[in-house]
PDB file of N, CA and C in Angstrom:
ATOM      1  N   MET A  20       1.129 -12.623  -0.309  1.00  0.00           N
ATOM      2  CA  MET A  20       0.409 -11.739  -1.208  1.00  0.00           C
ATOM      3  C   MET A  20       1.368 -11.300  -2.306  1.00  0.00           C
ATOM      4  N   GLU A  21       0.941 -11.431  -3.525  1.00  0.00           N
ATOM      5  CA  GLU A  21       1.779 -10.989  -4.636  1.00  0.00           C
ATOM      6  C   GLU A  21       1.168  -9.738  -5.251  1.00  0.00           C
ATOM      7  N   LEU A  22       1.955  -8.692  -5.266  1.00  0.00           N
ATOM      8  CA  LEU A  22       1.508  -7.416  -5.815  1.00  0.00           C
ATOM      9  C   LEU A  22       2.181  -7.190  -7.166  1.00  0.00           C
ATOM     10  N   PRO A  23       1.541  -6.440  -8.047  1.00  0.00           N
ATOM     11  CA  PRO A  23       2.063  -6.267  -9.412  1.00  0.00           C
ATOM     12  C   PRO A  23       3.132  -5.185  -9.541  1.00  0.00           C
ATOM     13  N   PHE A  24       4.029  -5.105  -8.580  1.00  0.00           N
ATOM     14  CA  PHE A  24       5.060  -4.074  -8.617  1.00  0.00           C
ATOM     15  C   PHE A  24       6.389  -4.660  -9.081  1.00  0.00           C
ATOM     16  N   VAL A  25       7.134  -3.846  -9.797  1.00  0.00           N
ATOM     17  CA  VAL A  25       8.477  -4.213 -10.228  1.00  0.00           C
ATOM     18  C   VAL A  25       9.401  -4.111  -9.015  1.00  0.00           C
ATOM     19  N   VAL A  26      10.323  -5.059  -8.900  1.00  0.00           N
ATOM     20  CA  VAL A  26      11.335  -4.990  -7.845  1.00  0.00           C
ATOM     21  C   VAL A  26      12.500  -4.186  -8.395  1.00  0.00           C
ATOM     22  N   ALA A  27      12.832  -3.106  -7.697  1.00  0.00           N
ATOM     23  CA  ALA A  27      13.896  -2.195  -8.125  1.00  0.00           C
ATOM     24  C   ALA A  27      15.112  -2.358  -7.212  1.00  0.00           C
ATOM     25  N   LEU A  28      16.240  -1.842  -7.675  1.00  0.00           N
ATOM     26  CA  LEU A  28      17.452  -1.899  -6.866  1.00  0.00           C
ATOM     27  C   LEU A  28      17.228  -1.192  -5.529  1.00  0.00           C
ATOM     28  N   ARG A  29      16.640   0.005  -5.567  1.00  0.00           N
ATOM     29  CA  ARG A  29      16.277   0.736  -4.349  1.00  0.00           C
ATOM     30  C   ARG A  29      14.778   0.993  -4.414  1.00  0.00           C
ATOM     31  N   GLY A  30      14.053   0.457  -3.468  1.00  0.00           N
ATOM     32  CA  GLY A  30      12.611   0.643  -3.467  1.00  0.00           C
ATOM     33  C   GLY A  30      12.048   0.489  -2.072  1.00  0.00           C
ATOM     34  N   TYR A  31      10.720   0.488  -1.990  1.00  0.00           N
ATOM     35  CA  TYR A  31      10.057   0.357  -0.699  1.00  0.00           C
ATOM     36  C   TYR A  31      10.169  -1.075  -0.188  1.00  0.00           C
ATOM     37  N   ASP A  32      10.293  -1.192   1.118  1.00  0.00           N
ATOM     38  CA  ASP A  32      10.358  -2.487   1.791  1.00  0.00           C
ATOM     39  C   ASP A  32       9.152  -3.340   1.384  1.00  0.00           C
ATOM     40  N   MET A  33       9.417  -4.503   0.815  1.00  0.00           N
ATOM     41  CA  MET A  33       8.343  -5.326   0.260  1.00  0.00           C
ATOM     42  C   MET A  33       7.376  -5.829   1.328  1.00  0.00           C
ATOM     43  N   ARG A  34       7.881  -6.266   2.459  1.00  0.00           N
ATOM     44  CA  ARG A  34       6.991  -6.766   3.520  1.00  0.00           C
ATOM     45  C   ARG A  34       6.088  -5.665   4.051  1.00  0.00           C
ATOM     46  N   GLN A  35       6.645  -4.488   4.202  1.00  0.00           N
ATOM     47  CA  GLN A  35       5.868  -3.362   4.712  1.00  0.00           C
ATOM     48  C   GLN A  35       4.759  -2.991   3.718  1.00  0.00           C
ATOM     49  N   VAL A  36       5.099  -2.957   2.433  1.00  0.00           N
ATOM     50  CA  VAL A  36       4.107  -2.638   1.397  1.00  0.00           C
ATOM     51  C   VAL A  36       3.021  -3.713   1.358  1.00  0.00           C
ATOM     52  N   GLU A  37       3.426  -4.977   1.399  1.00  0.00           N
ATOM     53  CA  GLU A  37       2.456  -6.074   1.346  1.00  0.00           C
ATOM     54  C   GLU A  37       1.496  -6.026   2.528  1.00  0.00           C
ATOM     55  N   SER A  38       2.011  -5.721   3.703  1.00  0.00           N
ATOM     56  CA  SER A  38       1.170  -5.627   4.896  1.00  0.00           C
ATOM     57  C   SER A  38       0.167  -4.476   4.775  1.00  0.00           C
ATOM     58  N   LEU A  39       0.643  -3.333   4.331  1.00  0.00           N
ATOM     59  CA  LEU A  39      -0.223  -2.170   4.162  1.00  0.00           C
ATOM     60  C   LEU A  39      -1.323  -2.449   3.142  1.00  0.00           C
ATOM     61  N   PHE A  40      -0.958  -3.020   2.003  1.00  0.00           N
ATOM     62  CA  PHE A  40      -1.943  -3.266   0.954  1.00  0.00           C
ATOM     63  C   PHE A  40      -2.911  -4.385   1.325  1.00  0.00           C
ATOM     64  N   ALA A  41      -2.479  -5.346   2.128  1.00  0.00           N
ATOM     65  CA  ALA A  41      -3.394  -6.393   2.598  1.00  0.00           C
ATOM     66  C   ALA A  41      -4.495  -5.770   3.456  1.00  0.00           C
ATOM     67  N   GLU A  42      -4.112  -4.855   4.333  1.00  0.00           N
ATOM     68  CA  GLU A  42      -5.088  -4.165   5.184  1.00  0.00           C
ATOM     69  C   GLU A  42      -6.060  -3.342   4.338  1.00  0.00           C
ATOM     70  N   VAL A  43      -5.518  -2.581   3.414  1.00  0.00           N
ATOM     71  CA  VAL A  43      -6.348  -1.692   2.593  1.00  0.00           C
ATOM     72  C   VAL A  43      -7.262  -2.490   1.671  1.00  0.00           C
ATOM     73  N   ASP A  44      -6.731  -3.506   1.022  1.00  0.00           N
ATOM     74  CA  ASP A  44      -7.549  -4.304   0.111  1.00  0.00           C
ATOM     75  C   ASP A  44      -8.637  -5.060   0.868  1.00  0.00           C
ATOM     76  N   GLY A  45      -8.341  -5.465   2.103  1.00  0.00           N
ATOM     77  CA  GLY A  45      -9.364  -6.090   2.937  1.00  0.00           C
ATOM     78  C   GLY A  45     -10.484  -5.114   3.252  1.00  0.00           C
ATOM     79  N   ALA A  46     -10.129  -3.881   3.542  1.00  0.00           N
ATOM     80  CA  ALA A  46     -11.140  -2.854   3.832  1.00  0.00           C
ATOM     81  C   ALA A  46     -11.973  -2.544   2.599  1.00  0.00           C
ATOM     82  N   LEU A  47     -11.337  -2.537   1.438  1.00  0.00           N
ATOM     83  CA  LEU A  47     -12.078  -2.268   0.201  1.00  0.00           C
ATOM     84  C   LEU A  47     -13.087  -3.374  -0.105  1.00  0.00           C
ATOM     85  N   ALA A  48     -12.823  -4.572   0.388  1.00  0.00           N
ATOM     86  CA  ALA A  48     -13.712  -5.702   0.134  1.00  0.00           C
ATOM     87  C   ALA A  48     -14.927  -5.701   1.065  1.00  0.00           C
ATOM     88  N   THR A  49     -14.952  -4.804   2.042  1.00  0.00           N
ATOM     89  CA  THR A  49     -16.078  -4.743   2.976  1.00  0.00           C
ATOM     90  C   THR A  49     -16.894  -3.471   2.741  1.00  0.00           C
ATOM     91  N   ASP A  50     -18.023  -3.425   3.404  1.00  0.00           N
ATOM     92  CA  ASP A  50     -18.865  -2.223   3.360  1.00  0.00           C
ATOM     93  C   ASP A  50     -18.725  -1.401   4.637  1.00  0.00           C
ATOM     94  N   SER A  51     -17.751  -1.755   5.459  1.00  0.00           N
ATOM     95  CA  SER A  51     -17.573  -1.095   6.750  1.00  0.00           C
ATOM     96  C   SER A  51     -16.926   0.277   6.584  1.00  0.00           C
ATOM     97  N   ALA A  52     -17.671   1.308   6.935  1.00  0.00           N
ATOM     98  CA  ALA A  52     -17.143   2.674   6.852  1.00  0.00           C
ATOM     99  C   ALA A  52     -15.993   2.872   7.831  1.00  0.00           C
ATOM    100  N   VAL A  53     -16.067   2.221   8.976  1.00  0.00           N
ATOM    101  CA  VAL A  53     -15.012   2.341   9.986  1.00  0.00           C
ATOM    102  C   VAL A  53     -13.717   1.721   9.475  1.00  0.00           C
ATOM    103  N   SER A  54     -13.825   0.546   8.889  1.00  0.00           N
ATOM    104  CA  SER A  54     -12.649  -0.138   8.344  1.00  0.00           C
ATOM    105  C   SER A  54     -12.025   0.664   7.209  1.00  0.00           C
ATOM    106  N   ARG A  55     -12.859   1.211   6.363  1.00  0.00           N
ATOM    107  CA  ARG A  55     -12.353   2.023   5.248  1.00  0.00           C
ATOM    108  C   ARG A  55     -11.681   3.303   5.752  1.00  0.00           C
ATOM    109  N   ALA A  56     -12.258   3.927   6.757  1.00  0.00           N
ATOM    110  CA  ALA A  56     -11.665   5.147   7.317  1.00  0.00           C
ATOM    111  C   ALA A  56     -10.316   4.842   7.963  1.00  0.00           C
ATOM    112  N   ALA A  57     -10.226   3.720   8.667  1.00  0.00           N
ATOM    113  CA  ALA A  57      -8.963   3.333   9.300  1.00  0.00           C
ATOM    114  C   ALA A  57      -7.898   3.053   8.243  1.00  0.00           C
ATOM    115  N   SER A  58      -8.287   2.408   7.164  1.00  0.00           N
ATOM    116  CA  SER A  58      -7.337   2.119   6.086  1.00  0.00           C
ATOM    117  C   SER A  58      -6.913   3.394   5.367  1.00  0.00           C
ATOM    118  N   ARG A  59      -7.841   4.308   5.190  1.00  0.00           N
ATOM    119  CA  ARG A  59      -7.508   5.594   4.574  1.00  0.00           C
ATOM    120  C   ARG A  59      -6.475   6.328   5.429  1.00  0.00           C
ATOM    121  N   ASP A  60      -6.695   6.320   6.736  1.00  0.00           N
ATOM    122  CA  ASP A  60      -5.739   6.956   7.653  1.00  0.00           C
ATOM    123  C   ASP A  60      -4.381   6.258   7.605  1.00  0.00           C
ATOM    124  N   ALA A  61      -4.395   4.930   7.526  1.00  0.00           N
ATOM    125  CA  ALA A  61      -3.141   4.169   7.466  1.00  0.00           C
ATOM    126  C   ALA A  61      -2.362   4.502   6.197  1.00  0.00           C
ATOM    127  N   LEU A  62      -3.065   4.645   5.083  1.00  0.00           N
ATOM    128  CA  LEU A  62      -2.391   5.004   3.826  1.00  0.00           C
ATOM    129  C   LEU A  62      -1.777   6.395   3.912  1.00  0.00           C
ATOM    130  N   ARG A  63      -2.531   7.323   4.461  1.00  0.00           N
ATOM    131  CA  ARG A  63      -2.033   8.700   4.554  1.00  0.00           C
ATOM    132  C   ARG A  63      -0.847   8.819   5.508  1.00  0.00           C
ATOM    133  N   ALA A  64      -0.837   7.998   6.545  1.00  0.00           N
ATOM    134  CA  ALA A  64       0.224   8.072   7.555  1.00  0.00           C
ATOM    135  C   ALA A  64       1.402   7.150   7.250  1.00  0.00           C
ATOM    136  N   ALA A  65       1.286   6.361   6.204  1.00  0.00           N
ATOM    137  CA  ALA A  65       2.324   5.364   5.908  1.00  0.00           C
ATOM    138  C   ALA A  65       3.680   6.029   5.684  1.00  0.00           C
ATOM    139  N   SER A  66       4.663   5.494   6.344  1.00  0.00           N
ATOM    140  CA  SER A  66       6.043   5.944   6.188  1.00  0.00           C
ATOM    141  C   SER A  66       6.848   4.717   5.770  1.00  0.00           C
ATOM    142  N   LEU A  67       6.867   4.466   4.487  1.00  0.00           N
ATOM    143  CA  LEU A  67       7.485   3.245   3.969  1.00  0.00           C
ATOM    144  C   LEU A  67       8.999   3.387   3.901  1.00  0.00           C
ATOM    145  N   ARG A  68       9.690   2.375   4.426  1.00  0.00           N
ATOM    146  CA  ARG A  68      11.153   2.369   4.398  1.00  0.00           C
ATOM    147  C   ARG A  68      11.649   1.991   3.004  1.00  0.00           C
ATOM    148  N   ARG A  69      12.775   2.561   2.633  1.00  0.00           N
ATOM    149  CA  ARG A  69      13.426   2.185   1.375  1.00  0.00           C
ATOM    150  C   ARG A  69      14.532   1.194   1.679  1.00  0.00           C
ATOM    151  N   ARG A  70      14.643   0.212   0.802  1.00  0.00           N
ATOM    152  CA  ARG A  70      15.620  -0.856   0.968  1.00  0.00           C
ATOM    153  C   ARG A  70      16.226  -1.219  -0.378  1.00  0.00           C
ATOM    154  N   LEU A  71      17.327  -1.948  -0.302  1.00  0.00           N
ATOM    155  CA  LEU A  71      17.853  -2.574  -1.514  1.00  0.00           C
ATOM    156  C   LEU A  71      16.858  -3.648  -1.923  1.00  0.00           C
ATOM    157  N   ARG A  72      16.600  -3.751  -3.201  1.00  0.00           N
ATOM    158  CA  ARG A  72      15.646  -4.725  -3.734  1.00  0.00           C
ATOM    159  C   ARG A  72      14.272  -4.562  -3.083  1.00  0.00           C
ATOM    160  N   GLY A  73      13.640  -3.462  -3.399  1.00  0.00           N
ATOM    161  CA  GLY A  73      12.294  -3.198  -2.902  1.00  0.00           C
ATOM    162  C   GLY A  73      11.363  -2.889  -4.058  1.00  0.00           C
ATOM    163  N   TYR A  74      10.098  -2.694  -3.738  1.00  0.00           N
ATOM    164  CA  TYR A  74       9.117  -2.368  -4.771  1.00  0.00           C
ATOM    165  C   TYR A  74       9.354  -0.963  -5.314  1.00  0.00           C
ATOM    166  N   ASP A  75       9.168  -0.819  -6.623  1.00  0.00           N
ATOM    167  CA  ASP A  75       9.361   0.451  -7.316  1.00  0.00           C
ATOM    168  C   ASP A  75       8.538   1.556  -6.639  1.00  0.00           C
ATOM    169  N   VAL A  76       9.219   2.625  -6.270  1.00  0.00           N
ATOM    170  CA  VAL A  76       8.606   3.719  -5.506  1.00  0.00           C
ATOM    171  C   VAL A  76       7.458   4.366  -6.274  1.00  0.00           C
ATOM    172  N   ARG A  77       7.663   4.665  -7.541  1.00  0.00           N
ATOM    173  CA  ARG A  77       6.608   5.346  -8.313  1.00  0.00           C
ATOM    174  C   ARG A  77       5.370   4.473  -8.461  1.00  0.00           C
ATOM    175  N   GLN A  78       5.569   3.178  -8.675  1.00  0.00           N
ATOM    176  CA  GLN A  78       4.425   2.280  -8.818  1.00  0.00           C
ATOM    177  C   GLN A  78       3.632   2.178  -7.517  1.00  0.00           C
ATOM    178  N   VAL A  79       4.338   2.055  -6.408  1.00  0.00           N
ATOM    179  CA  VAL A  79       3.661   1.954  -5.111  1.00  0.00           C
ATOM    180  C   VAL A  79       2.937   3.257  -4.793  1.00  0.00           C
ATOM    181  N   ASP A  80       3.584   4.388  -5.021  1.00  0.00           N
ATOM    182  CA  ASP A  80       2.941   5.682  -4.764  1.00  0.00           C
ATOM    183  C   ASP A  80       1.673   5.844  -5.603  1.00  0.00           C
ATOM    184  N   ALA A  81       1.721   5.418  -6.864  1.00  0.00           N
ATOM    185  CA  ALA A  81       0.542   5.502  -7.733  1.00  0.00           C
ATOM    186  C   ALA A  81      -0.572   4.586  -7.220  1.00  0.00           C
ATOM    187  N   ALA A  82      -0.212   3.402  -6.749  1.00  0.00           N
ATOM    188  CA  ALA A  82      -1.206   2.467  -6.220  1.00  0.00           C
ATOM    189  C   ALA A  82      -1.827   3.005  -4.929  1.00  0.00           C
ATOM    190  N   ILE A  83      -1.031   3.674  -4.116  1.00  0.00           N
ATOM    191  CA  ILE A  83      -1.566   4.294  -2.896  1.00  0.00           C
ATOM    192  C   ILE A  83      -2.582   5.371  -3.270  1.00  0.00           C
ATOM    193  N   ASP A  84      -2.243   6.218  -4.227  1.00  0.00           N
ATOM    194  CA  ASP A  84      -3.179   7.263  -4.678  1.00  0.00           C
ATOM    195  C   ASP A  84      -4.468   6.648  -5.214  1.00  0.00           C
ATOM    196  N   GLU A  85      -4.336   5.572  -5.972  1.00  0.00           N
ATOM    197  CA  GLU A  85      -5.501   4.888  -6.546  1.00  0.00           C
ATOM    198  C   GLU A  85      -6.406   4.337  -5.444  1.00  0.00           C
ATOM    199  N   ARG A  86      -5.817   3.734  -4.448  1.00  0.00           N
ATOM    200  CA  ARG A  86      -6.613   3.168  -3.359  1.00  0.00           C
ATOM    201  C   ARG A  86      -7.235   4.261  -2.486  1.00  0.00           C
ATOM    202  N   LEU A  87      -6.539   5.359  -2.312  1.00  0.00           N
ATOM    203  CA  LEU A  87      -7.138   6.476  -1.566  1.00  0.00           C
ATOM    204  C   LEU A  87      -8.395   6.976  -2.274  1.00  0.00           C
ATOM    205  N   ARG A  88      -8.339   7.055  -3.595  1.00  0.00           N
ATOM    206  CA  ARG A  88      -9.531   7.474  -4.352  1.00  0.00           C
ATOM    207  C   ARG A  88     -10.659   6.455  -4.190  1.00  0.00           C
ATOM    208  N   ALA A  89     -10.312   5.172  -4.156  1.00  0.00           N
ATOM    209  CA  ALA A  89     -11.327   4.120  -4.033  1.00  0.00           C
ATOM    210  C   ALA A  89     -11.964   4.089  -2.643  1.00  0.00           C
ATOM    211  N   LEU A  90     -11.198   4.494  -1.645  1.00  0.00           N
ATOM    212  CA  LEU A  90     -11.737   4.486  -0.279  1.00  0.00           C
ATOM    213  C   LEU A  90     -12.648   5.688  -0.065  1.00  0.00           C
TER     214      LEU A  90
END
């Protein structure tokens, strides 16, 4: 999965972000209220690790907020 985030020197773990967004985007593609609720909970509970060469923190945080509004 390729996400539109800039890779920064210090950012969120890319695999962890990709996994989280795959789950959420899959839920957004369905009409299942249960799936959407589970994804909303996953976004709110997400504890993303920071790593060298990770996705830009501000961009990922903004995308999380955007998806929470969509759910």
